[in-house]
XYZ file of C-alpha atoms in Angstrom:
657
model
C 0.000 0.000 0.000
C 1.722 3.153 -1.220
C 1.373 6.294 0.869
C -0.106 9.385 -0.821
C 1.451 12.812 -0.242
C -0.500 15.885 -1.332
C 0.331 18.888 0.856
C 3.125 20.353 -1.352
C 1.152 19.734 -4.562
C -1.917 21.563 -3.270
C 0.294 24.535 -2.447
C 1.617 24.533 -6.029
C -1.954 24.589 -7.395
C -2.950 27.392 -5.019
C 0.025 29.530 -6.058
C -0.667 29.023 -9.768
C -4.367 29.873 -9.697
C -3.493 33.062 -7.831
C -1.190 34.199 -10.654
C -2.752 37.410 -12.124
C -1.778 36.461 -15.690
C -3.329 33.012 -15.333
C -6.457 34.607 -13.878
C -6.614 36.836 -16.948
C -6.254 33.753 -19.138
C -8.986 31.952 -17.167
C -11.278 34.949 -17.475
C -10.834 34.975 -21.256
C -11.826 31.294 -21.460
C -14.659 31.728 -18.929
C -13.005 29.573 -16.288
C -12.724 32.341 -13.704
C -15.676 31.011 -11.670
C -13.872 27.711 -11.097
C -10.608 29.501 -10.314
C -12.426 31.540 -7.658
C -14.013 28.415 -6.157
C -10.651 26.684 -5.949
C -9.037 29.742 -4.370
C -11.612 29.604 -1.577
C -11.609 25.853 -0.901
C -7.909 25.000 -1.255
C -6.826 26.670 2.040
C -9.525 24.691 3.879
C -8.298 21.439 2.334
C -4.689 22.280 3.127
C -5.635 22.663 6.779
C -6.777 19.022 7.061
C -4.543 17.301 4.504
C -1.837 16.511 7.076
C -4.373 14.622 9.187
C -5.570 12.698 6.121
C -2.047 11.717 5.078
C -1.379 10.233 8.512
C -4.710 8.380 8.746
C -4.672 6.844 5.258
C -2.867 3.694 6.410
C -5.729 2.672 8.723
C -8.852 4.305 7.220
C -9.991 3.126 3.796
C -12.347 6.062 3.153
C -9.543 8.556 3.732
C -7.193 6.617 1.498
C -9.711 6.391 -1.354
C -10.349 10.132 -1.114
C -6.616 10.933 -1.171
C -6.153 8.743 -4.239
C -8.983 10.516 -6.077
C -7.734 13.911 -4.972
C -4.179 13.125 -6.075
C -5.357 12.152 -9.545
C -7.542 15.252 -9.871
C -4.768 17.527 -8.584
C -2.188 16.153 -11.017
C -4.553 16.657 -13.950
C -5.179 20.261 -12.908
C -1.439 20.840 -12.577
C -1.007 19.599 -16.155
C -3.568 21.992 -17.643
C -2.216 24.903 -15.561
C 1.185 24.064 -17.030
C -0.339 24.451 -20.484
C -2.002 27.728 -19.472
C 1.350 29.036 -18.195
C 2.959 28.256 -21.517
C 0.142 29.782 -23.578
C 0.059 33.010 -21.612
C 3.706 33.580 -22.566
C 3.094 32.727 -26.233
C -0.014 34.669 -27.195
C 1.022 34.707 -30.862
C 0.769 30.919 -31.048
C -2.673 29.546 -31.979
C -4.286 27.477 -29.266
C -7.271 25.215 -29.887
C -8.383 24.809 -26.304
C -10.681 21.967 -25.300
C -12.974 24.140 -23.201
C -15.318 21.421 -21.898
C -12.472 19.030 -21.029
C -10.494 21.629 -19.071
C -13.610 22.858 -17.296
C -14.430 19.285 -16.253
C -10.881 18.752 -14.915
C -11.108 21.897 -12.767
C -14.601 20.980 -11.609
C -13.505 17.438 -10.682
C -10.838 18.876 -8.409
C -13.351 21.161 -6.720
C -15.760 18.241 -6.162
C -12.955 16.089 -4.731
C -11.981 18.864 -2.304
C -15.601 19.299 -1.176
C -15.921 15.551 -0.622
C -12.825 15.552 1.591
C -14.113 18.368 3.763
C -17.104 16.165 4.598
C -14.788 13.544 6.130
C -14.103 13.739 9.899
C -10.635 15.270 9.504
C -8.910 17.659 11.899
C -6.673 20.640 11.325
C -3.082 19.642 12.004
C 0.428 20.963 11.737
C 3.848 19.451 12.269
C 3.904 20.343 15.966
C 0.501 18.722 16.573
C 1.401 15.403 14.986
C 0.879 12.325 17.142
C 2.419 9.021 16.207
C 1.088 5.652 17.220
C 4.342 3.875 18.084
C 3.573 0.615 19.868
C 7.250 -0.302 20.107
C 8.688 0.489 23.514
C 12.127 -0.455 24.790
C 13.535 -1.029 28.254
C 17.035 -1.445 29.648
C 16.748 -5.238 29.688
C 18.498 -7.072 26.862
C 16.137 -9.902 25.967
C 17.603 -12.929 24.221
C 21.171 -13.787 23.296
C 21.024 -13.506 19.502
C 23.213 -10.417 19.135
C 25.951 -10.778 16.541
C 28.705 -8.558 15.233
C 28.351 -5.746 17.760
C 31.237 -6.407 20.168
C 33.556 -3.934 18.461
C 30.816 -1.287 18.397
C 30.070 -1.983 22.054
C 33.698 -1.517 23.114
C 34.011 1.775 21.229
C 30.883 3.132 22.919
C 32.086 1.963 26.340
C 35.366 3.832 25.805
C 33.334 6.986 25.244
C 31.212 6.297 28.300
C 34.191 5.828 30.621
C 35.882 9.097 29.677
C 36.247 10.826 33.038
C 36.408 14.401 31.833
C 33.771 16.241 29.873
C 36.469 18.627 28.723
C 35.445 21.142 26.114
C 32.047 21.837 27.601
C 30.684 25.067 29.003
C 31.809 26.176 32.429
C 30.052 24.269 35.207
C 29.030 21.368 33.004
C 29.972 17.902 34.285
C 28.071 15.802 31.760
C 28.485 15.099 28.058
C 26.283 13.450 25.442
C 27.084 10.262 23.527
C 24.816 9.805 20.489
C 24.314 6.518 18.623
C 23.027 7.452 15.164
C 21.644 5.023 12.577
C 18.787 4.023 10.301
C 15.635 2.230 11.530
C 16.195 -1.427 12.420
C 20.000 -1.155 12.418
C 20.251 -2.057 16.131
C 20.761 1.241 17.982
C 18.607 0.288 20.986
C 20.166 -3.182 21.197
C 23.657 -1.689 21.246
C 22.604 0.801 23.926
C 21.209 -2.089 26.027
C 24.505 -3.985 25.659
C 26.463 -0.972 26.884
C 23.982 -0.160 29.661
C 24.236 -3.695 31.105
C 28.004 -4.069 30.786
C 29.678 -4.823 34.131
C 32.347 -2.146 33.653
C 29.677 0.465 32.959
C 27.657 -0.630 36.013
C 30.720 -0.152 38.249
C 31.588 3.222 36.741
C 28.207 4.939 37.254
C 26.488 5.397 40.632
C 23.103 5.777 38.964
C 21.753 4.388 35.696
C 18.411 5.432 34.188
C 16.666 4.333 30.982
C 13.904 6.404 29.342
C 12.127 5.434 26.117
C 11.399 8.729 24.358
C 9.723 7.993 20.966
C 8.460 10.750 18.612
C 6.351 12.257 21.425
C 9.157 14.386 22.865
C 7.950 16.161 26.016
C 10.523 17.324 28.561
C 8.149 16.965 31.532
C 7.295 13.375 30.614
C 10.987 12.509 30.191
C 11.918 14.071 33.545
C 9.055 12.290 35.312
C 10.061 8.931 33.792
C 13.687 9.518 34.837
C 12.590 10.300 38.415
C 10.485 7.140 38.639
C 13.313 5.023 37.213
C 15.885 6.560 39.576
C 13.820 6.486 42.791
C 11.673 3.432 42.109
C 8.591 5.415 43.178
C 5.692 6.872 41.241
C 5.992 10.627 40.648
C 2.809 12.716 40.797
C 4.445 16.127 40.382
C 3.064 18.229 37.506
C 4.997 21.491 37.771
C 8.157 21.742 35.619
C 10.212 23.452 38.335
C 9.279 20.823 40.916
C 10.121 18.016 38.498
C 13.509 19.523 37.622
C 14.343 20.030 41.308
C 13.338 16.459 42.174
C 15.579 14.960 39.476
C 18.394 17.354 40.354
C 18.331 16.209 43.976
C 18.379 12.572 42.844
C 21.424 12.984 40.611
C 23.563 15.920 41.728
C 25.928 13.950 44.003
C 26.252 10.991 41.648
C 28.070 10.074 38.453
C 24.989 9.158 36.459
C 24.168 7.553 33.139
C 20.880 8.608 31.553
C 19.807 6.800 28.370
C 17.276 8.558 26.120
C 16.278 5.854 23.658
C 14.702 6.575 20.261
C 14.864 10.372 20.227
C 13.167 12.074 17.274
C 12.878 15.738 18.223
C 15.338 17.595 16.010
C 13.295 20.796 15.768
C 11.899 21.928 19.136
C 14.836 23.559 20.896
C 12.566 24.888 23.661
C 11.851 21.343 24.896
C 15.560 20.534 24.872
C 16.251 23.691 26.913
C 14.131 22.233 29.715
C 16.581 19.318 29.979
C 19.829 21.301 29.882
C 20.005 21.471 33.695
C 21.114 17.819 33.524
C 24.475 18.876 32.053
C 25.554 20.358 35.381
C 23.700 18.370 38.035
C 25.915 15.263 38.350
C 29.522 14.483 39.150
C 32.283 14.812 36.575
C 32.094 12.035 34.002
C 28.285 11.751 33.957
C 26.869 10.803 30.578
C 23.647 11.113 28.625
C 23.428 8.433 25.923
C 21.016 9.153 23.064
C 19.886 6.776 20.308
C 18.471 8.560 17.291
C 17.843 8.399 13.556
C 18.878 12.024 13.004
C 22.345 13.552 13.079
C 20.697 16.902 13.797
C 19.999 15.793 17.377
C 23.691 16.044 18.280
C 23.892 19.579 16.898
C 20.623 20.610 18.536
C 21.609 19.494 22.035
C 24.620 21.820 21.935
C 26.270 23.232 25.052
C 28.100 20.140 26.204
C 30.805 18.310 24.250
C 29.079 15.742 22.070
C 30.415 12.358 21.013
C 28.710 10.796 18.001
C 28.844 7.176 16.864
C 27.411 6.185 13.479
C 26.184 2.599 13.570
C 26.575 0.664 10.334
C 24.960 -2.542 9.121
C 26.157 -6.029 10.029
C 28.672 -7.905 7.913
C 27.219 -10.649 5.730
C 28.661 -13.325 8.046
C 27.119 -11.759 11.146
C 23.836 -11.248 9.335
C 23.884 -14.929 8.355
C 24.534 -15.968 11.970
C 21.528 -13.935 13.107
C 19.365 -15.317 10.310
C 20.223 -18.989 10.833
C 19.744 -18.686 14.600
C 16.107 -17.834 13.828
C 15.644 -20.068 10.775
C 16.993 -23.337 12.237
C 16.083 -24.809 15.612
C 19.630 -26.080 16.173
C 22.896 -26.995 14.426
C 21.644 -30.523 13.660
C 18.673 -29.163 11.711
C 20.986 -26.868 9.780
C 23.271 -29.776 8.882
C 20.294 -31.880 7.783
C 19.217 -29.238 5.231
C 22.362 -28.260 3.274
C 20.214 -27.297 0.264
C 18.496 -24.623 2.366
C 21.765 -23.175 3.664
C 22.868 -21.997 0.217
C 19.459 -20.486 -0.511
C 19.455 -18.873 2.941
C 22.759 -17.146 2.235
C 21.216 -15.627 -0.887
C 18.216 -14.462 1.144
C 20.512 -12.849 3.700
C 21.980 -10.703 0.918
C 18.554 -9.074 0.562
C 18.659 -7.987 4.225
C 21.351 -5.364 3.451
C 23.016 -5.880 6.841
C 19.924 -4.758 8.750
C 19.506 -6.921 11.910
C 15.740 -6.367 12.084
C 15.342 -7.667 8.525
C 17.507 -10.747 9.219
C 15.498 -11.529 12.362
C 12.132 -11.179 10.679
C 12.984 -13.197 7.564
C 14.818 -15.819 9.607
C 11.779 -16.225 11.823
C 9.593 -16.547 8.728
C 11.714 -19.465 7.447
C 11.777 -21.405 10.731
C 8.651 -23.390 9.924
C 9.362 -23.732 6.205
C 11.569 -26.674 5.339
C 10.606 -27.207 1.717
C 13.178 -25.972 -0.805
C 10.387 -24.490 -2.936
C 9.313 -22.215 -0.045
C 12.848 -20.918 0.443
C 13.309 -20.336 -3.282
C 10.076 -18.337 -3.308
C 11.471 -15.972 -0.670
C 14.832 -15.816 -2.449
C 13.131 -14.721 -5.661
C 10.739 -12.286 -3.993
C 11.019 -8.643 -3.070
C 11.020 -8.716 0.733
C 8.418 -5.946 0.729
C 6.011 -8.310 -1.024
C 6.065 -10.620 1.988
C 3.230 -9.677 4.362
C 5.075 -10.980 7.439
C 8.118 -8.862 6.611
C 6.000 -5.758 5.948
C 4.054 -6.168 9.181
C 7.238 -6.398 11.262
C 9.429 -3.763 9.588
C 7.040 -1.315 7.958
C 5.804 0.479 11.130
C 9.295 1.585 12.158
C 10.134 2.773 8.643
C 6.754 4.346 7.980
C 7.129 6.328 11.194
C 10.334 7.826 9.776
C 8.451 8.791 6.625
C 5.445 10.282 8.449
C 7.800 12.281 10.658
C 9.183 14.108 7.613
C 7.766 17.602 7.074
C 5.451 17.770 4.015
C 7.967 19.534 1.778
C 10.472 16.670 2.192
C 8.071 13.790 1.525
C 7.889 14.408 -2.224
C 11.672 14.837 -2.438
C 12.221 11.598 -0.521
C 9.868 9.473 -2.621
C 11.122 10.973 -5.899
C 14.625 9.617 -5.205
C 13.349 6.085 -5.825
C 13.224 6.884 -9.553
C 16.946 6.091 -9.638
C 18.117 2.471 -9.840
C 19.198 0.955 -6.541
C 22.729 1.984 -5.435
C 22.919 4.546 -8.254
C 25.375 7.319 -7.402
C 24.171 10.879 -7.887
C 25.596 14.347 -7.450
C 24.042 16.705 -4.952
C 23.334 19.450 -7.504
C 21.769 16.976 -9.913
C 19.069 15.813 -7.510
C 18.397 19.385 -6.331
C 17.861 20.517 -9.938
C 15.483 17.610 -10.439
C 13.494 18.597 -7.338
C 13.292 22.156 -8.646
C 12.166 20.924 -12.062
C 9.318 18.989 -10.427
C 8.226 21.973 -8.335
C 9.128 20.269 -5.030
C 11.290 23.148 -3.800
C 9.194 25.853 -2.183
C 10.504 29.385 -1.711
C 11.087 30.222 1.945
C 9.988 33.822 1.423
C 13.462 35.190 2.274
C 14.642 35.872 -1.292
C 16.762 32.721 -1.155
C 17.634 31.065 -4.456
C 15.752 27.805 -4.975
C 19.098 25.975 -5.235
C 19.971 27.190 -1.712
C 16.592 26.109 -0.365
C 17.103 22.730 -2.049
C 20.509 22.497 -0.390
C 18.739 22.707 2.952
C 16.292 19.980 1.900
C 19.195 17.738 0.924
C 20.955 18.308 4.260
C 17.771 17.371 6.136
C 17.655 14.000 4.356
C 21.411 13.519 4.730
C 21.170 14.061 8.505
C 18.462 11.394 8.611
C 20.846 8.958 6.875
C 18.602 8.782 3.800
C 21.709 9.483 1.706
C 25.151 7.962 2.130
C 28.307 9.829 1.132
C 30.717 8.265 -1.336
C 34.005 10.140 -1.590
C 36.283 9.707 -4.594
C 39.765 11.154 -5.030
C 41.669 11.835 -8.211
C 44.347 14.211 -9.475
C 41.863 17.068 -9.585
C 40.933 16.667 -5.927
C 38.053 14.928 -4.200
C 34.524 14.413 -5.474
C 31.580 13.555 -3.249
C 28.668 11.601 -4.641
C 25.690 10.147 -2.841
C 23.514 7.087 -2.996
C 20.277 6.328 -1.212
C 20.517 4.124 1.868
C 19.240 0.639 0.928
C 16.610 0.539 3.677
C 15.230 3.960 2.848
C 15.350 3.166 -0.872
C 13.078 0.162 -0.260
C 10.707 2.377 1.704
C 10.656 5.076 -0.997
C 10.029 2.488 -3.722
C 7.160 1.056 -1.706
C 5.604 4.426 -0.878
C 5.864 5.733 -4.451
C 5.106 2.558 -6.349
C 1.877 3.902 -7.869
C 3.643 6.903 -9.416
C 7.227 5.833 -10.035
C 8.095 3.064 -12.470
C 11.341 1.316 -13.236
C 10.973 -0.336 -16.665
C 7.470 -1.828 -17.075
C 6.714 -3.300 -13.696
C 3.307 -1.698 -13.265
C 0.265 -0.270 -15.028
C 1.174 3.081 -16.599
C -2.095 4.814 -15.773
C -0.887 7.078 -12.952
C 2.882 6.989 -13.506
C 4.519 10.426 -13.297
C 8.193 9.465 -12.886
C 10.021 6.601 -14.633
C 13.517 5.249 -15.169
C 14.702 2.710 -17.722
C 17.627 0.403 -16.969
C 18.540 -1.636 -20.103
C 19.489 -5.288 -19.720
C 22.602 -4.833 -21.857
C 24.759 -1.953 -23.084
C 24.335 -0.202 -26.443
C 20.699 -1.236 -26.601
C 18.978 0.489 -29.584
C 16.980 3.533 -28.502
C 13.896 2.097 -30.215
C 13.965 -0.801 -27.735
C 14.778 1.274 -24.654
C 11.294 2.736 -24.205
C 8.857 -0.059 -23.227
C 5.440 -0.007 -24.872
C 3.739 0.432 -21.507
C 5.841 3.502 -20.768
C 4.771 5.084 -24.046
C 1.243 5.136 -22.644
C 2.286 7.373 -19.735
C 1.066 10.573 -21.334
C 1.461 12.641 -18.171
C 5.072 11.640 -17.500
C 7.094 14.317 -15.669
C 10.445 12.511 -15.310
C 12.204 10.079 -17.644
C 15.679 8.795 -16.776
C 17.349 6.440 -19.260
C 20.504 4.772 -17.957
C 22.185 3.626 -21.180
C 25.875 3.177 -21.923
C 27.492 4.731 -25.013
C 26.590 7.729 -27.144
C 23.167 8.399 -28.667
C 23.350 9.671 -32.275
C 19.780 10.999 -32.298
C 17.292 11.762 -29.579
C 14.007 10.092 -30.686
C 11.320 12.540 -31.745
C 8.568 10.605 -29.960
C 10.047 11.476 -26.566
C 9.028 15.088 -27.134
C 5.783 14.429 -28.972
C 4.362 11.903 -26.502
C 5.613 13.274 -23.195
C 4.540 16.889 -23.492
C 4.504 17.393 -19.703
C 8.075 16.158 -19.283
C 10.153 18.271 -16.900
C 13.235 16.152 -16.379
C 14.920 13.997 -19.021
C 18.173 12.089 -18.557
C 19.713 10.207 -21.481
C 22.783 7.994 -21.876
C 24.174 8.471 -18.409
C 23.642 12.237 -18.532
C 21.510 14.563 -16.432
C 18.260 16.636 -16.681
C 17.880 16.952 -20.187
C 21.533 16.466 -19.411
C 23.246 15.367 -22.584
C 26.632 16.129 -21.045
C 29.313 14.145 -22.862
C 26.969 12.718 -25.532
C 29.696 13.282 -28.092
C 27.879 11.556 -30.973
C 24.733 13.635 -30.688
C 24.322 15.568 -33.966
C 20.902 17.134 -33.612
C 17.944 17.481 -31.309
C 14.368 17.211 -32.597
C 11.847 20.025 -32.409
C 11.149 20.709 -28.740
C 8.314 23.241 -28.711
C 5.949 20.657 -27.174
C 8.102 20.124 -24.094
C 7.475 23.580 -22.663
C 7.816 22.532 -19.020
C 11.497 21.538 -19.270
C 13.557 23.344 -16.604
C 17.115 22.131 -17.273
C 18.967 21.520 -20.555
C 22.676 20.640 -20.351
C 24.531 19.994 -23.616
C 28.115 20.495 -22.407
C 30.421 18.025 -24.139
C 28.080 17.423 -27.103
C 30.850 18.265 -29.547
C 29.004 16.992 -32.639
C 25.855 19.033 -31.973
C 25.613 21.668 -34.704
C 22.783 23.915 -33.603
C 20.061 24.435 -31.046
C 16.735 22.660 -31.641
C 13.777 24.318 -33.302
C 11.358 25.562 -30.666
C 13.884 26.433 -27.961
C 12.506 29.977 -27.832
C 9.177 28.522 -26.688
C 10.692 26.795 -23.657
C 9.565 29.470 -21.236
C 10.243 27.367 -18.099
C 13.921 26.752 -18.909
C 16.207 27.767 -16.032
C 19.547 26.101 -16.830
C 21.208 26.365 -20.257
C 25.001 26.383 -19.769
C 25.826 26.620 -23.493
C 24.028 28.018 -26.549
C 25.432 26.638 -29.809
C 25.726 29.068 -32.717
C 26.007 27.626 -36.280
C 29.158 28.741 -38.107
C 27.028 30.398 -40.773
C 25.640 32.654 -38.077
C 28.962 33.311 -36.358
C 29.579 36.712 -37.897
C 26.039 37.741 -37.082
C 26.595 36.909 -33.408
C 29.920 38.743 -33.331
C 28.190 41.927 -34.460
C 25.368 41.413 -31.981
C 27.546 40.458 -28.989
C 26.073 43.285 -26.956
C 22.582 41.868 -27.517
C 22.788 38.089 -28.036
C 19.222 37.563 -26.865
C 17.868 39.303 -29.945
C 18.171 36.162 -32.072
C 16.044 34.036 -29.714
C 13.616 36.834 -28.919
C 14.290 38.822 -25.814
C 12.142 37.714 -22.912
C 11.191 34.288 -24.236
C 13.780 32.549 -22.057
C 13.292 34.896 -19.131
C 14.237 32.409 -16.403
C 17.736 31.607 -17.732
C 20.316 32.228 -14.994
C 23.539 31.380 -16.876
C 24.480 31.229 -20.566
C 27.735 30.647 -22.458
C 27.954 30.880 -26.267
C 29.853 28.381 -28.462
C 30.276 28.414 -32.236
C 29.902 25.093 -34.058
């Protein structure tokens, strides 16, 4: 079940229908009444959409409504895109389908009205409540922990540091953060450290508090008091609670564990806990387990030690898996045919202990080779047992994202698994899709997108890959395997890799050929050709492409991002065999066109002056026959492509062919 995200898209629609020029266009075509209706109802829908997005997983009526609303909203965005183009090209004839466009706008209005009749509440990010049934304690249950001894010893070394040197004056306590993705084993590692004999001897007082997404300082302090004293605490006043905990800890070297901390935004709540940094003896520690690197920065004040927990090795993952899958060593030895299959299954777990446990437990009662082969050949997310056990923890990470990041997160699944991307490339793609929203502070969209990227990087959604060469170092990124699986699952109704699904609602697609130098005619599957409303098409093909097929531009008129032959956003960078581009006046929504390195390209395509949404065009190629003309018009190069038609271009270099 893919999750539906609508909040950012509704904002895009609201902004467009408020555009004075579009209103003028709507008035001319007698659509102004529907524009006015949408202007009134959209803010009301935006107020409850957050509640609907969070309730869709458990309430069918809400989910059905969101699906209908998403479809209606995307269709309206498409026709508004056409309106935007036409308003900038009044000289071009336009045979508008009045009744069709009116129906599309009316369908959106009806869908919005229907949603307002559902029992939805106004919500914002601060109000969000998460139903997290998982709760941890300090007790380490079971003995099936593998591959964490080295991690444990490194954390213990941090815990036993006597001095908190580097902190603010008067502070005796420092923070040790264990950072990692969901299911990687952060809480288990913290339990191992907490119950270590050396740690028990070192600290006079040890306290464990399960925090969860519901981060409230008073609740945390009360839980710490009850854990420390062993008595129920009925105090309700913040000052009384702080004083009570202070008195319990101030003459002790204490260890306080805050497990599963999510709050990386509300600094005011953290401020209510800062008294802990100076209430114990020198060497006191607060150990935090979290999914976000921002937590360490947010805590501030004290010196912070951060430990990034990685996945298990394949051998350790296998040990964990087989401990669940086989009752004992004898059973394992009696089924050698299953061992080999099991090792292949473990490779799908990507080093995530939770995944190995769940799948291993699933195989315990299956001893037929056919059953094991079925799991080996399946996507783990297609297994209901696996989804039920792992999905809640991952979905919680997704729901916790602010609305503007949800679209960006899901969009990243359009890349093949483990594909390496550059930071600027993905930011430009987000901009092209309209996912980057201006912050109202005159910041460039690229800078806003930079902030979006950092947010996802801090949550470990992206992993850094550093490469060094003679020219220096280059940093690329790939999506974390666990988060990639989540993004693919959430966006599976809109994002297609090859032809794995019905094309009806697909907006973003990537094509990964089975072999190199595959003819372009065979690269585009028939099903993909039916995706008339496609916004993104990424083709990962090796080798140069002599000609870009005309049908790409004639069929996919709403295309915003196109990547061909290992290049980026219509990024034809390095496509050295490319001689010409077809007419492109249909693809008016394209934001980025990069032709650097296309040495054989002789001229710009017909229709480039009509690409009013274009923002990036590093090079404009001038035919040799026109070279003298451009030399004489160097002070006014825009004259040849009609001043104002490419009004969003931010950078342009000229090259003669």
